[in-house]
PDB file of C-alpha atoms and ligand atoms in Angstrom:
ATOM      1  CA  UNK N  20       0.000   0.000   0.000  1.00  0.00           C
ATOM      2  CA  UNK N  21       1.361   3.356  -0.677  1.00  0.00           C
ATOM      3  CA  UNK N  22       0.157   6.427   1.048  1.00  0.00           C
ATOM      4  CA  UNK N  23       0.314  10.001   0.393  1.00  0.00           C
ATOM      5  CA  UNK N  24      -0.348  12.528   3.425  1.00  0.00           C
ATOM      6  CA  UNK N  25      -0.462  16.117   4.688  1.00  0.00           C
ATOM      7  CA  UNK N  26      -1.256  18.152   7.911  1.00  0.00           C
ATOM      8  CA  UNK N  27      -1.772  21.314   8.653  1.00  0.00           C
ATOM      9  CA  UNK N  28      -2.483  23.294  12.104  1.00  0.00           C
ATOM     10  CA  UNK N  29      -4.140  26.213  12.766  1.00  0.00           C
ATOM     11  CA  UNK N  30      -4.757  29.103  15.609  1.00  0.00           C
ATOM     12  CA  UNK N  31      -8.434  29.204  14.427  1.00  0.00           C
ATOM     13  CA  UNK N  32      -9.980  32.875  14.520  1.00  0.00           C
ATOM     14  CA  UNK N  33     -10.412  32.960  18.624  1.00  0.00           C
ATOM     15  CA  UNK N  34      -7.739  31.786  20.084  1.00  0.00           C
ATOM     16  CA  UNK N  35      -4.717  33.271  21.256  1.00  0.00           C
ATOM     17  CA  UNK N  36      -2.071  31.116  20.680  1.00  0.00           C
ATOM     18  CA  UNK N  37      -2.153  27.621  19.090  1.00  0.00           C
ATOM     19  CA  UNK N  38      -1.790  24.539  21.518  1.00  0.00           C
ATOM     20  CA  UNK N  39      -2.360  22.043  18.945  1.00  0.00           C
ATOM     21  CA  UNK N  40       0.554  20.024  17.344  1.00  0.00           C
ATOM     22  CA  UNK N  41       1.212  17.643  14.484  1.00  0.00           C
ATOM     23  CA  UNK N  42       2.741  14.782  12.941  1.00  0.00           C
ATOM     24  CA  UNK N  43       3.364  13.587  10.350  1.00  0.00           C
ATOM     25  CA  UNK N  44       6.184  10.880   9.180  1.00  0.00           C
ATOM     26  CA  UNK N  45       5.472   9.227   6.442  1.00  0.00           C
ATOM     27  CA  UNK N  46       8.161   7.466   6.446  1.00  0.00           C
ATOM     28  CA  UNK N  47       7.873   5.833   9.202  1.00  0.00           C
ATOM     29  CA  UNK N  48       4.220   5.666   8.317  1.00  0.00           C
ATOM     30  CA  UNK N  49       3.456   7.314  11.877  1.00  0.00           C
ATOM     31  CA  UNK N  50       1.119  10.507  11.949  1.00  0.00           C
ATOM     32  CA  UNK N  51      -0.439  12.326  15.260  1.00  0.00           C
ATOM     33  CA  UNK N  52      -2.769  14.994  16.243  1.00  0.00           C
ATOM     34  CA  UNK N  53      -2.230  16.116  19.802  1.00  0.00           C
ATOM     35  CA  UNK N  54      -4.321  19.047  21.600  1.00  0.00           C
ATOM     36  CA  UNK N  55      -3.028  20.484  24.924  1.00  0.00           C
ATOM     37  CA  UNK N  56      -4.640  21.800  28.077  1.00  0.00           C
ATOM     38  CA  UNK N  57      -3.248  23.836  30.636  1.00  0.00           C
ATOM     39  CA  UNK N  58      -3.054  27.693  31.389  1.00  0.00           C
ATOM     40  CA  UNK N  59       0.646  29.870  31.201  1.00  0.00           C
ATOM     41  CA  UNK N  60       0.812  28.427  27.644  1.00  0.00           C
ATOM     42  CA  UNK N  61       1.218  25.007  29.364  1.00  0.00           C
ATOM     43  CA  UNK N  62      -1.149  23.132  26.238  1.00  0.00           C
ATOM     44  CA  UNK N  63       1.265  23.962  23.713  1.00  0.00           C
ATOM     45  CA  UNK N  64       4.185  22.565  26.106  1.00  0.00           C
ATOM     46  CA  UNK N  65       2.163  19.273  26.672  1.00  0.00           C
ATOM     47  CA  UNK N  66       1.311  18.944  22.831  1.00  0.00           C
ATOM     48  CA  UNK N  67       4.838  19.432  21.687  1.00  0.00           C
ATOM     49  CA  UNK N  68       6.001  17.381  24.464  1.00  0.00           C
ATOM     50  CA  UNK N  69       3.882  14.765  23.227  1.00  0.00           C
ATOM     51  CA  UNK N  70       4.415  14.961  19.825  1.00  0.00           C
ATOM     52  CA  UNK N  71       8.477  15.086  20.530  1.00  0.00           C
ATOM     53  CA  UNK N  72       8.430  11.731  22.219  1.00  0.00           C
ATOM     54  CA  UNK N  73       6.647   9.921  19.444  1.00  0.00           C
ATOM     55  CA  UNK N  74       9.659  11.672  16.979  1.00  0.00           C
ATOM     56  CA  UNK N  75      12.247  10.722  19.313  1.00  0.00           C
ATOM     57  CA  UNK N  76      11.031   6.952  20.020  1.00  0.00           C
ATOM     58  CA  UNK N  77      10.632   6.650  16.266  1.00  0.00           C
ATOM     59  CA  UNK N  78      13.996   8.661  15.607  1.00  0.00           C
ATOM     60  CA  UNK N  79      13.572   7.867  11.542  1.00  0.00           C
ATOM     61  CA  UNK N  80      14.116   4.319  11.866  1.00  0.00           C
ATOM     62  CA  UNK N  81      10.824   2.468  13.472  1.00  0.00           C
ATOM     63  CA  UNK N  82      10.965  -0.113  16.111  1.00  0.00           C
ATOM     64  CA  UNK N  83       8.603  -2.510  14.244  1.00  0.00           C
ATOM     65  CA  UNK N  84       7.961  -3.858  18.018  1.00  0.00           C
ATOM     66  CA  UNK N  85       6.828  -0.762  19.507  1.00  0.00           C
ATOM     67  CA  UNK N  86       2.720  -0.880  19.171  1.00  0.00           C
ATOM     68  CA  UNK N  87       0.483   2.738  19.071  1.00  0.00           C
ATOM     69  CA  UNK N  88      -0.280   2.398  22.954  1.00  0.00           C
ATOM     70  CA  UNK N  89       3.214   1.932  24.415  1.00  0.00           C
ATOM     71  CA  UNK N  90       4.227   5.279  22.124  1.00  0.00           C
ATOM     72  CA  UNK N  91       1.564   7.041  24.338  1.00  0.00           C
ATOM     73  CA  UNK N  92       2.871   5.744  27.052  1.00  0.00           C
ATOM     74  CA  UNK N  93       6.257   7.141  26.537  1.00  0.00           C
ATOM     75  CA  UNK N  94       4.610  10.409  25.711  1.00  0.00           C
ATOM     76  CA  UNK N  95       2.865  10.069  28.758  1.00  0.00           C
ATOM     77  CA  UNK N  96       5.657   9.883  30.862  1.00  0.00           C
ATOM     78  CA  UNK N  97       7.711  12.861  28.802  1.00  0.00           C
ATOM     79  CA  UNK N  98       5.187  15.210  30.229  1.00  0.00           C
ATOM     80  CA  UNK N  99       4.811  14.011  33.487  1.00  0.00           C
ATOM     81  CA  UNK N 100       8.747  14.520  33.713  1.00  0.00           C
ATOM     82  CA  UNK N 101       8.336  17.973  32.376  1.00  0.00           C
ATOM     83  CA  UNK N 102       6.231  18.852  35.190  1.00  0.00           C
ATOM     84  CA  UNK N 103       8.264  17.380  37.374  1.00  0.00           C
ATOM     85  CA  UNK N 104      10.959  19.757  36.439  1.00  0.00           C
ATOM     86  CA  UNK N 105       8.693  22.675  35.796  1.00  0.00           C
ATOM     87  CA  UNK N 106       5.943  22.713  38.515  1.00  0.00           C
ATOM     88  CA  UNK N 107       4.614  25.839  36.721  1.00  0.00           C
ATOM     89  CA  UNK N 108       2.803  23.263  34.001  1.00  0.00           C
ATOM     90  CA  UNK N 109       1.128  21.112  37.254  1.00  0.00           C
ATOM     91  CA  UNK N 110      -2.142  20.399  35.499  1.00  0.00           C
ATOM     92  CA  UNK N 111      -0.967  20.109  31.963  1.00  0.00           C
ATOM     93  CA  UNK N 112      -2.377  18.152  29.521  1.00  0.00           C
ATOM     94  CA  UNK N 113      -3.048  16.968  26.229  1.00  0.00           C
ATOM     95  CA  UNK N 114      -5.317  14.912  24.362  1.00  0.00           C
ATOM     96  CA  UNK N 115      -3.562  12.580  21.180  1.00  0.00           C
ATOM     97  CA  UNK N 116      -4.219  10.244  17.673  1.00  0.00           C
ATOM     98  CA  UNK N 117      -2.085   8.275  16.626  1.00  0.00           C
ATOM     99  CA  UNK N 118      -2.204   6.020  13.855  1.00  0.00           C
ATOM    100  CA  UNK N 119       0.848   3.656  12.757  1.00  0.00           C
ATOM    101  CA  UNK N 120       0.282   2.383   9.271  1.00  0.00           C
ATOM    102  CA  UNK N 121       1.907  -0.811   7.210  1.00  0.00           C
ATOM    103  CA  UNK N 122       3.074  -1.214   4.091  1.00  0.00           C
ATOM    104  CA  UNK N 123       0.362  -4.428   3.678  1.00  0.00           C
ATOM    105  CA  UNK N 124      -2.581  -1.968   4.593  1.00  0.00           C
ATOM    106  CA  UNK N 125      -2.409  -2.629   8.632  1.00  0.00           C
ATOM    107  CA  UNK N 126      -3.173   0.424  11.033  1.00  0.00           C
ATOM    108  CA  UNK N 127      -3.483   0.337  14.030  1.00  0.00           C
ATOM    109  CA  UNK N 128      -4.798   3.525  15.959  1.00  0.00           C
ATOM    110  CA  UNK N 129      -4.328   4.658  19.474  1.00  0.00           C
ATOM    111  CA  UNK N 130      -6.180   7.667  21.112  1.00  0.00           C
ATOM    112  CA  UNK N 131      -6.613   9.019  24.849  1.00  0.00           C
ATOM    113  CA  UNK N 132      -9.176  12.639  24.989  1.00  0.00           C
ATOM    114  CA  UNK N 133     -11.586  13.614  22.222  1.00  0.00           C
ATOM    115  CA  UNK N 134      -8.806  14.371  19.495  1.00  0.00           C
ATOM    116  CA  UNK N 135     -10.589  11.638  16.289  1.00  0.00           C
ATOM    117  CA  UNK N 136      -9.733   9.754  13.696  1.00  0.00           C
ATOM    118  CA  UNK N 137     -12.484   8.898  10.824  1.00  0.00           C
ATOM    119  CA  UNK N 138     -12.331   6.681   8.059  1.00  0.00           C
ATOM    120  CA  UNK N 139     -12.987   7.296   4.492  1.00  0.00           C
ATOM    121  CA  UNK N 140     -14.191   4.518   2.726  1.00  0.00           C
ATOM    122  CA  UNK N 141     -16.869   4.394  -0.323  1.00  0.00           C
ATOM    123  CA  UNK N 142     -18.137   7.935  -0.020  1.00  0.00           C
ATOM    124  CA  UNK N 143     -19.383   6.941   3.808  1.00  0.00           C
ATOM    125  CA  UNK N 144     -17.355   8.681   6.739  1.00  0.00           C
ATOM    126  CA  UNK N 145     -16.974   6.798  10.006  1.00  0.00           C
ATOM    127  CA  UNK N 146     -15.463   7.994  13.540  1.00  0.00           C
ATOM    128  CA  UNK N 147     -13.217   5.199  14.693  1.00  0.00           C
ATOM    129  CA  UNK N 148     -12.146   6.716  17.932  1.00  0.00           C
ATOM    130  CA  UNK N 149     -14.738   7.113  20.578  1.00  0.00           C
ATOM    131  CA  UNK N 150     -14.501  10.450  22.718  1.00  0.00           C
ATOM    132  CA  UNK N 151     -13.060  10.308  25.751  1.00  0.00           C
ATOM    133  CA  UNK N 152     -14.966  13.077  26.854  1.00  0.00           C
ATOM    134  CA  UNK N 153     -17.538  14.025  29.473  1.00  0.00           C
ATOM    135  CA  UNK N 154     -20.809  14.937  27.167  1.00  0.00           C
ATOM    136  CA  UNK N 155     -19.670  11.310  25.100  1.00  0.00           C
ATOM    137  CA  UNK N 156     -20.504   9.965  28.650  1.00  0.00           C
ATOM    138  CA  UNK N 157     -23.733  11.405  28.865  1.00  0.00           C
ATOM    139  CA  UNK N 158     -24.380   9.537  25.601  1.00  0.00           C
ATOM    140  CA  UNK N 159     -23.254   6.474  26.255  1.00  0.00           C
ATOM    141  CA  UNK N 160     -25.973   6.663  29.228  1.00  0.00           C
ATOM    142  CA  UNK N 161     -28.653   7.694  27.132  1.00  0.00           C
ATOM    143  CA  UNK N 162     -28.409  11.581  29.406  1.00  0.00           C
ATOM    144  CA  UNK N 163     -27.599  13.598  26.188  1.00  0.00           C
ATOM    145  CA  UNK N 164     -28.398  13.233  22.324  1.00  0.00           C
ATOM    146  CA  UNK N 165     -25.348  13.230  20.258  1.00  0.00           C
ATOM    147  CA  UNK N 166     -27.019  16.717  18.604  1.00  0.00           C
ATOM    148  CA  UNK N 167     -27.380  18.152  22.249  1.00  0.00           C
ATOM    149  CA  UNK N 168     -23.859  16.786  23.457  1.00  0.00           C
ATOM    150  CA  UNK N 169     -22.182  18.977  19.955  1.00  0.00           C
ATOM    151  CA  UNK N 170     -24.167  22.204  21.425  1.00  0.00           C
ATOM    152  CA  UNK N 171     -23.377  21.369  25.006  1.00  0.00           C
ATOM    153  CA  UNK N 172     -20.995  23.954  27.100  1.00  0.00           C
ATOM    154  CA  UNK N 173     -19.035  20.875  28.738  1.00  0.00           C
ATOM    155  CA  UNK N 174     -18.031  19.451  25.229  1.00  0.00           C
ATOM    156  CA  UNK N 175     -14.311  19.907  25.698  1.00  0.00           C
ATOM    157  CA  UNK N 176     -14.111  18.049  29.181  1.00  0.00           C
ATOM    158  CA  UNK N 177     -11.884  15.451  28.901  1.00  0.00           C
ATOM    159  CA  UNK N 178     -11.780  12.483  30.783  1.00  0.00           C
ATOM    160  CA  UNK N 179      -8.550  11.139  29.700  1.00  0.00           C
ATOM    161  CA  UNK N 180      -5.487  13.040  28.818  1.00  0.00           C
ATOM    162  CA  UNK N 181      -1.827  12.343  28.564  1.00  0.00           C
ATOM    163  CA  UNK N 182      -0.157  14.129  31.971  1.00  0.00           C
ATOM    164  CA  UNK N 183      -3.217  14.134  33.990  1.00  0.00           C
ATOM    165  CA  UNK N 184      -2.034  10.427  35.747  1.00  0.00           C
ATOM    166  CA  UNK N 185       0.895   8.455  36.010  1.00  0.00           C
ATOM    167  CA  UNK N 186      -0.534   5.480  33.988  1.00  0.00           C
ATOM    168  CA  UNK N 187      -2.962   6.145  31.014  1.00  0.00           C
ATOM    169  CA  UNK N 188      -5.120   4.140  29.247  1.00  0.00           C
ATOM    170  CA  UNK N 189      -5.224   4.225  25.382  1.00  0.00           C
ATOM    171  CA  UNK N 190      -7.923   2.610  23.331  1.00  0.00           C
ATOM    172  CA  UNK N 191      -6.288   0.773  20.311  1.00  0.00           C
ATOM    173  CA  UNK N 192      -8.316   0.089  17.568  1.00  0.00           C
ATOM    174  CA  UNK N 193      -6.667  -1.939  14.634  1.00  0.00           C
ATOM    175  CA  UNK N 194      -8.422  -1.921  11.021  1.00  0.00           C
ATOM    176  CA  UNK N 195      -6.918  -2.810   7.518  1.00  0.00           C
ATOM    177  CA  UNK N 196      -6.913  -0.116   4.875  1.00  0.00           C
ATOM    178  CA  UNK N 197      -8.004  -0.852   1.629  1.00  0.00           C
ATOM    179  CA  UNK N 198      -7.029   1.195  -2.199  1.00  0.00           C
ATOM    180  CA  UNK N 199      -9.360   4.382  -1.949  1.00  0.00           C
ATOM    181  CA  UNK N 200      -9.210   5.103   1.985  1.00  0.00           C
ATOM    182  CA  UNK N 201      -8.826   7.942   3.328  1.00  0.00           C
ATOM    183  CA  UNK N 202      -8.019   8.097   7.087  1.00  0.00           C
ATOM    184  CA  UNK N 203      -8.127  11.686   8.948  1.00  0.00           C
ATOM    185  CA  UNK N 204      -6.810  13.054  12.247  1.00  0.00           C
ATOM    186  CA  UNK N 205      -8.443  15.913  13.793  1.00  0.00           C
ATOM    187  CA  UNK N 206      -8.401  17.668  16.872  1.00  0.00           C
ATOM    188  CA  UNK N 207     -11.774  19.234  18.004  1.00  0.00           C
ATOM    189  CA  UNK N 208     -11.480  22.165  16.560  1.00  0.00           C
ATOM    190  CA  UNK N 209     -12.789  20.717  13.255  1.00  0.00           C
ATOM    191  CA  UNK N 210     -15.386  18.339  14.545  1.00  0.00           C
ATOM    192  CA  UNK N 211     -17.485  20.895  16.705  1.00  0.00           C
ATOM    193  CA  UNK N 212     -17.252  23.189  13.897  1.00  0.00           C
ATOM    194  CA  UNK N 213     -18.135  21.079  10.942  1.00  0.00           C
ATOM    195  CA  UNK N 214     -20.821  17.698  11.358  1.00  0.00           C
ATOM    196  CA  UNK N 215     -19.797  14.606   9.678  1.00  0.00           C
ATOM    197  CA  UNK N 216     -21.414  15.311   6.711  1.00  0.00           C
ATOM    198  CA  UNK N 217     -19.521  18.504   6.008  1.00  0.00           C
ATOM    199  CA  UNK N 218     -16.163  16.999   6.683  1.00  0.00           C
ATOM    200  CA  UNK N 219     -17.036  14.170   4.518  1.00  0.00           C
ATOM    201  CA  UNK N 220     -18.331  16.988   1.666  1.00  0.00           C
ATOM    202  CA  UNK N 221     -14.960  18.284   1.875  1.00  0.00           C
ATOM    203  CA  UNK N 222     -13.015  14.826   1.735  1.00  0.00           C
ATOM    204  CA  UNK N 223     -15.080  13.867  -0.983  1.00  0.00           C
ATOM    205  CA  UNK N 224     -14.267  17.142  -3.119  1.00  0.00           C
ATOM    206  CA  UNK N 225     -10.592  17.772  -2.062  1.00  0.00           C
ATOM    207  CA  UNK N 226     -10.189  14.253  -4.490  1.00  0.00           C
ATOM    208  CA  UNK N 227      -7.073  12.341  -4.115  1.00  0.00           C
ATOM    209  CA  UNK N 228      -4.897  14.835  -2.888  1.00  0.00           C
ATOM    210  CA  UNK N 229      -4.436  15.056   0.906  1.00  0.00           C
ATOM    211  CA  UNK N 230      -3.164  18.663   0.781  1.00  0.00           C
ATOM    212  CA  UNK N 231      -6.592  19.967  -0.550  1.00  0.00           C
ATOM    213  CA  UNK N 232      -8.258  17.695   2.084  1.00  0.00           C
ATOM    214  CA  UNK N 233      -6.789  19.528   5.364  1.00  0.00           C
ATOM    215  CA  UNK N 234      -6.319  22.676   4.048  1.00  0.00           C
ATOM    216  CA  UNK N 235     -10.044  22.987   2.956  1.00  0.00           C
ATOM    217  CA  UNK N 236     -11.430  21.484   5.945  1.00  0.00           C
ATOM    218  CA  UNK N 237      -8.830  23.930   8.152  1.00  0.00           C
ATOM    219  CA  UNK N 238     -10.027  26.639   6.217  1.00  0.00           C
ATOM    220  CA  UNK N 239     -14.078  25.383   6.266  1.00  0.00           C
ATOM    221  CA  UNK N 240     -13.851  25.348  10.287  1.00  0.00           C
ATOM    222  CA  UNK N 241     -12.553  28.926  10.263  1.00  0.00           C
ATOM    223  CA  UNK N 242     -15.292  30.069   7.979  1.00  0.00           C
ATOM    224  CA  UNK N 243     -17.935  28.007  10.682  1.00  0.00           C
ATOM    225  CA  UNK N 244     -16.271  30.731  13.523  1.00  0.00           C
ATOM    226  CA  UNK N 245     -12.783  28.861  14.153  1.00  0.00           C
ATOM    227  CA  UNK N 246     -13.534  28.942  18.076  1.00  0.00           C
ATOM    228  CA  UNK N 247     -10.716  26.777  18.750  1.00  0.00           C
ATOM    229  CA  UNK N 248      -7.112  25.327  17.603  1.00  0.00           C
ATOM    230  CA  UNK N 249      -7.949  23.352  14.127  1.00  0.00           C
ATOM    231  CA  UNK N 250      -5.508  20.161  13.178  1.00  0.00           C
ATOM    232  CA  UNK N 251      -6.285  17.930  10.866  1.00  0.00           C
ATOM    233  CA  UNK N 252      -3.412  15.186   9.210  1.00  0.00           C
ATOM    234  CA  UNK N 253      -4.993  13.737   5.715  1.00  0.00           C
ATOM    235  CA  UNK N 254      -3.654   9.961   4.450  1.00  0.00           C
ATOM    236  CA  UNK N 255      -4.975   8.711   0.929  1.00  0.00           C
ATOM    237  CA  UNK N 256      -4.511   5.150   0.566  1.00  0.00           C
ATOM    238  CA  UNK N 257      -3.023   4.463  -3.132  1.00  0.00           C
ATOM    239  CA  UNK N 258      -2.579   0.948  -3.576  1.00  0.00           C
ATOM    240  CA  UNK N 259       0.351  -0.003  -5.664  1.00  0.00           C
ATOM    241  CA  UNK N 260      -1.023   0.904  -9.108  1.00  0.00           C
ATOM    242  CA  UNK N 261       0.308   4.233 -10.077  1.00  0.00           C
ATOM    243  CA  UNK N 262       3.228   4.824  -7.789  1.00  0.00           C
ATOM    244  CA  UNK N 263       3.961   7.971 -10.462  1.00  0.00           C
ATOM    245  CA  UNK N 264       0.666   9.470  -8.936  1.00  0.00           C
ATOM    246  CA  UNK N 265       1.774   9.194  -6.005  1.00  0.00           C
ATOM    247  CA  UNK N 266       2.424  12.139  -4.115  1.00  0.00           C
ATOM    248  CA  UNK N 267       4.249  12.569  -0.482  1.00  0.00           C
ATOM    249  CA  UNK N 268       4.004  16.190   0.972  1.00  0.00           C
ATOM    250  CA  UNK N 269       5.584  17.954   4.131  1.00  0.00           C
ATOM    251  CA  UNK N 270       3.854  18.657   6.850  1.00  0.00           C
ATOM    252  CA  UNK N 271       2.854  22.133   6.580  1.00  0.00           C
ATOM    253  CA  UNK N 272       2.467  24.383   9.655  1.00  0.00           C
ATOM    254  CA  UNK N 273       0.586  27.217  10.001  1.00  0.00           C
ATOM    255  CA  UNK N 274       0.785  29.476  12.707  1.00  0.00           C
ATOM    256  CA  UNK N 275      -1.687  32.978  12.983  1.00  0.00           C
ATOM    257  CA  UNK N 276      -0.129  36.577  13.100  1.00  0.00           C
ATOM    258  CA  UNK N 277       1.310  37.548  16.498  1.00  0.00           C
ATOM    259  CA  UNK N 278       1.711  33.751  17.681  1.00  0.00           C
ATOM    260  CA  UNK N 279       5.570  34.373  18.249  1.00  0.00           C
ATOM    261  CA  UNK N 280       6.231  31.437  16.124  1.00  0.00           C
ATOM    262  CA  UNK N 281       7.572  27.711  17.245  1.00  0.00           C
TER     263      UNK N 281
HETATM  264 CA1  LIG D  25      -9.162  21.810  21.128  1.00  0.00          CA
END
């Protein structure tokens, strides 16, 4: 299976400063979306922390024995050192994907918070992830509709985030990509500004290309208000047909005016 990917991050149109990080390593067919918490610009430390351990346990050449959970582990433990050295970021947190892909089509997907990953398969869109998130409670327990739970002020509760406890508690989900399939990261900042529907619409238009697939659905969840951080990390599954088609691009950052940078 060959893939072709992008990402792109965004400040959105409210928010001060982005705490949202990506990544995206195609080549060791690893890609993340992680979405931190924490005031004194403490999310964007936990996010980067948390995206720096998966680079630096992967360091370019992939331990094919290391599985999606035991990466979050390690990123886990990153930020609770951090802390531990900076008690300034006690209460630090962040939400992450990740999904580790195969050359034969495996993937296996690890998440702890409400940062998603959805499948794109035969013009149908499917959440694979399930929200690790207060109001998602409430709908497991038949308390809240899943329309009333995307209006409801406690959406962005978390009940699971990397830093908030010594051990944590991925789910894993494993699936098997097929020729066609797209599979997208996002952190909430898309999915409580755009249904399903519309981020399928978008998918489905963008075509093939992975660039045109986050960078409309970044820009579509700024046009809906951009109320928070917006990530999303796009991977078109090729097959082995046309590997001329086939197109790898860099991870592209974007960072809003007056954000001081990385
Ligand atoms: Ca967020």
């Amino acid at each position: 299976m060959r893939y072709a990917s992008h990402g792109r991050t965004d400040r959105g149109r409210v928010r001060p400063h982005n705490e949202d990080d990506i990544l995206v390593a195609p080549e060791d067919g690893v890609f993340a979306v992680a979405d931190g918490m924490g005031g004194h610009a403490a999310g964007e430390v936990a996010s980067r922390t948390a995206i720096q351990a998966l680079r630096d346990a992967l360091c370019g050449t992939r331990d094919e024995s290391l599985p999606a959970g035991e990466l979050l582990r390690r990123a886990n433990l990153e930020i609770a050192r951090s802390i531990e050295t900076h008690p300034e970021y006690r209460g630090m947190g962040t939400t992450i994907v990740v999904a580790m892909l195969e050359p034969d089509g495996g993937c296996a997907i690890a998440h702890v918070g409400d940062s998603r990953a959805y499948l794109v398969r035969d013009d149908a869109i499917r959440q694979l992830t399930t929200d690790h998130s207060f109001v998602n409670e409430l709908v497991r327990l038949g308390m809240l509709s899943r329309e009333q739970a995307a209006r409801d002020p406690r959406r962005n509760v978390v009940t699971r985030a990397l830093g908030s406890a010594q051990v944590v508690v991925p789910d894993v989900v494993e699936i098997r990509l097929e020729p066609g399939d797209v599979l997208l990261l996002c952190s909430d900042g898309l999915n409580t500004m755009l249904g399903d529907d519309e981020i399928l619409a978008h998918v489905v238009a963008a075509g093939r290309d992975p660039a045109a697939m986050s960078e409309r659905l970044v820009a579509a969840a700024n046009d809906a208000g951009g109320e928070d951080n917006v990530s999303v990390v796009a991977i078109a599954c090729e097959g082995d047909v046309d590997p001329a088609a086939v197109r790898r691009t860099a991870p592209n950052r974007t960072l809003g005016p007056g954000t001081g940078g990385e």
